[in-house]
Amino acid sequence: MIRERYVNAALLAGLLAVPLYALLVDEPFTITLATRAVILALAAVGLNIALGWGGLVSFGHAAFFGIGGYSMGILAFHAQNFMPLDLGFMVFDGTKSMPVIWLVAIITSALAAFLIGLLSLRTSGVYFIMITLAFAQMFYYFAISWSRYGGEDGISIYIRNDFPGLNTLVPIQFFGICFAALVLALWLNARLVASPFGLALNAARQVPVRVQTVGLDPTRLKLVAFVISGAITGLAGALFADLNRFVSPSMFSWHLSGELIVLIILGGVGRLMGPVLGAVLFVALEHFLGGLTTHWHIALGAILLGVVLFARGGVIGLLCGPKGQS
Amino acid sequence: MSTILIIEQVLNGLQSGVMLFLMAAGLTLIFGVMGLINLAHGSLYMVGAFAAAAVAGVTGSFLLAVLAALAAAAAAGVLVETLVIRRLYAADHLDQVLATFALILIFSEGTRLIFGSFPLYLDIPSWLSGPVTLPGGIQYPLYRLALIGVGLVVAMLLWALIERTRIGIQIRAGENDREMIAALGVDISKLYTLVFALGAALAGLAGALVGAIQSVQVGMGEPVLILAFVTIVIGGIGSIKGAFVGAILVGLTQTLGSVFLPVLFRLFLDPATAMSLGASLANMAVYILMSLVLIFRPTGLMGARA
């Protein structure tokens, strides 16, 4: 456990040091790359709460990522085109303010996670994997046909949204915002796991019957975890959309859900920093192998295979040993 | 809306349903017997299609192409099973997902390395091309009709294999109790390799047959893989009969939905909205069907276990 703490601290320090170094030697692209890794890590941290601690293998977290993305896309679209958004009961100008966008992203994705979780938690195992996929696919096809917001082409936002007191167009400042969000999510994750709720959730994953006998409802525990998980991934979606200044239905695609799962398994399932390490490794491999050969997917596949066959418990497991009593 | 169009579309739905069954049958067998989630099943479909296109390009014979597809997919299946998959049976489902995802990457990129990024084309042989006239004066492509026939024959053979042969008994016993049949002297690892090769060959066959009506390209297995998973989940994982029912349901829902939903919406919406709404709902229809099935029957139509 102590060793894991050192590895975690070193990882966060490294994640902060790379863009700062890039700033020093004036390589803005590296900062953007690091920002991408941080945002993917945030999305995977969200998924890890459901998957790692709740044992809920969601193959549909792209739904929340996409909802976060479209929250940003729709609000900024109305603001940049000066087309008020008529909600029926009120008319809203849209907004370019990040905090408001995040709030909307978090609330809408939490709401979606509540509804999807309520229905999906009737099933378990492989059936749960597939029903979550089904819901994400429904969002995907809905987004494709939603011609008001670009349909298949998505929405382009010309200028990155604002954050009070910062200039978000400067790569390092936007990185700082994303990094802060990640640290906050990790803190929340750590607090959650150590709390009575986290202990009960852990128990509900392992032996639901015993949790039931002490008077707790395992399904309700899992539902709460699923909602928190979806909300965090939704926030990551809003940030991702702001990074690219672009939203498209591909944010809802099953490839993305699969990629988030892969990030977590690569890093280490149910380990606090597992998703972060997974995301950093994935983005780094994508960048460096992609620079070496156009057929880098073969090398990536071989590395992933190696991790599964020889490093059970992901790379964190390899570095720090198997998961301790937590 | 004429009856002829409806019958035509029902036949199209059946055709895509039976092809889906070839994929789903292997997937559900592999899951039922070995407890393995095999995301790389779509890659075997792709291997079959590419092998068929390559052999047809050289020899010009469609039958040889189909045989090559069966052989190549089965060989790829045996290779992958002995090198990688065998080590995953005892592993967590999540590890299986990551490993078979890695296999997809290797297969797709490897195929691109050998055949390049451009799609290949596999021609329908002359003796199967052209329309036939069905009773009632309906003109229908002979090739698609042949696909329905092949699919039904394979389904029947598979049923006979599972229910009526010694290997079938071993497969069914393997689904119920692995340790017990190993204790009875059945070489379980040979049985697993055989089941995996059988599933792979079925996927390869589907790839070759469908490859002749679509283009053969890298990544062609992925949408089919997702649909095949949807199919076995609707039918109940591990059940061949369930896979058949699921495949026909999915095939019909998808085909009929994409043709008739836009028409239906045109009754009360303007044409452009009806078109786009209908098309998107048609794409969603399969997933809506699956979630309804799972909400009311959490282990699928014919599944016994979670």
Coordinates of N, CA, C and O in Angstrom, one line a residue, chain B residues 7 17 50 58 61 92 102-103 125 161 172 179 190 208 211 226 268 286 289:
Chain B
I7 N -43.0 -9.0 -49.0 CA -42.4 -10.4 -49.1 C -40.9 -10.3 -49.3 O -40.1 -10.9 -48.7
G17 N -30.7 -12.3 -41.3 CA -30.9 -13.1 -40.0 C -30.1 -14.4 -40.0 O -29.3 -14.7 -39.1
F50 N -11.6 -12.2 -46.5 CA -10.3 -11.9 -47.2 C -9.8 -13.2 -47.9 O -9.3 -13.1 -49.0
V58 N -7.5 -15.5 -57.5 CA -6.5 -16.3 -58.2 C -7.2 -17.4 -59.1 O -6.8 -17.6 -60.2
S61 N -12.8 -19.5 -58.8 CA -13.8 -20.4 -58.4 C -14.5 -20.0 -57.1 O -13.8 -19.8 -56.1
D92 N -10.5 -13.6 -15.6 CA -11.6 -12.8 -15.4 C -12.2 -12.4 -16.8 O -11.4 -12.3 -17.8
A102 N -7.2 -6.8 -28.0 CA -5.8 -6.7 -28.6 C -5.7 -7.5 -29.8 O -5.1 -7.2 -30.8
L103 N -6.4 -8.7 -29.8 CA -6.3 -9.6 -31.0 C -7.0 -8.9 -32.2 O -6.5 -9.0 -33.4
P125 N -20.9 -15.8 -58.2 CA -20.6 -16.6 -59.4 C -21.8 -16.6 -60.3 O -22.9 -16.3 -59.9
L161 N -25.4 -31.9 -35.0 CA -24.1 -32.2 -34.4 C -24.2 -32.1 -32.9 O -23.7 -32.9 -32.2
R172 N -22.2 -30.4 -24.9 CA -23.2 -30.1 -24.0 C -22.8 -30.4 -22.5 O -23.1 -29.6 -21.6
E179 N -15.3 -30.0 -15.1 CA -14.5 -30.9 -14.3 C -15.0 -32.3 -14.5 O -14.2 -33.2 -14.6
K190 N -8.5 -30.5 -26.0 CA -8.8 -30.8 -27.4 C -10.2 -30.4 -27.8 O -10.4 -29.8 -28.9
A208 N -17.3 -14.9 -45.9 CA -17.2 -15.1 -47.3 C -18.5 -14.9 -48.1 O -18.6 -14.3 -49.1
G211 N -19.5 -11.4 -47.9 CA -18.5 -10.6 -48.7 C -18.8 -10.4 -50.2 O -18.4 -9.5 -50.8
I226 N -20.9 -6.7 -33.1 CA -21.8 -6.0 -32.1 C -23.2 -6.6 -32.3 O -23.9 -7.0 -31.3
F268 N -47.8 10.9 -40.8 CA -48.2 12.1 -40.0 C -47.1 13.1 -39.9 O -47.2 14.0 -39.0
V286 N -33.1 -2.3 -33.1 CA -32.5 -3.6 -32.6 C -32.2 -3.4 -31.2 O -32.4 -4.3 -30.4
L289 N -35.2 -3.3 -29.0 CA -35.7 -4.7 -28.9 C -34.9 -5.4 -27.8 O -35.4 -6.1 -26.9

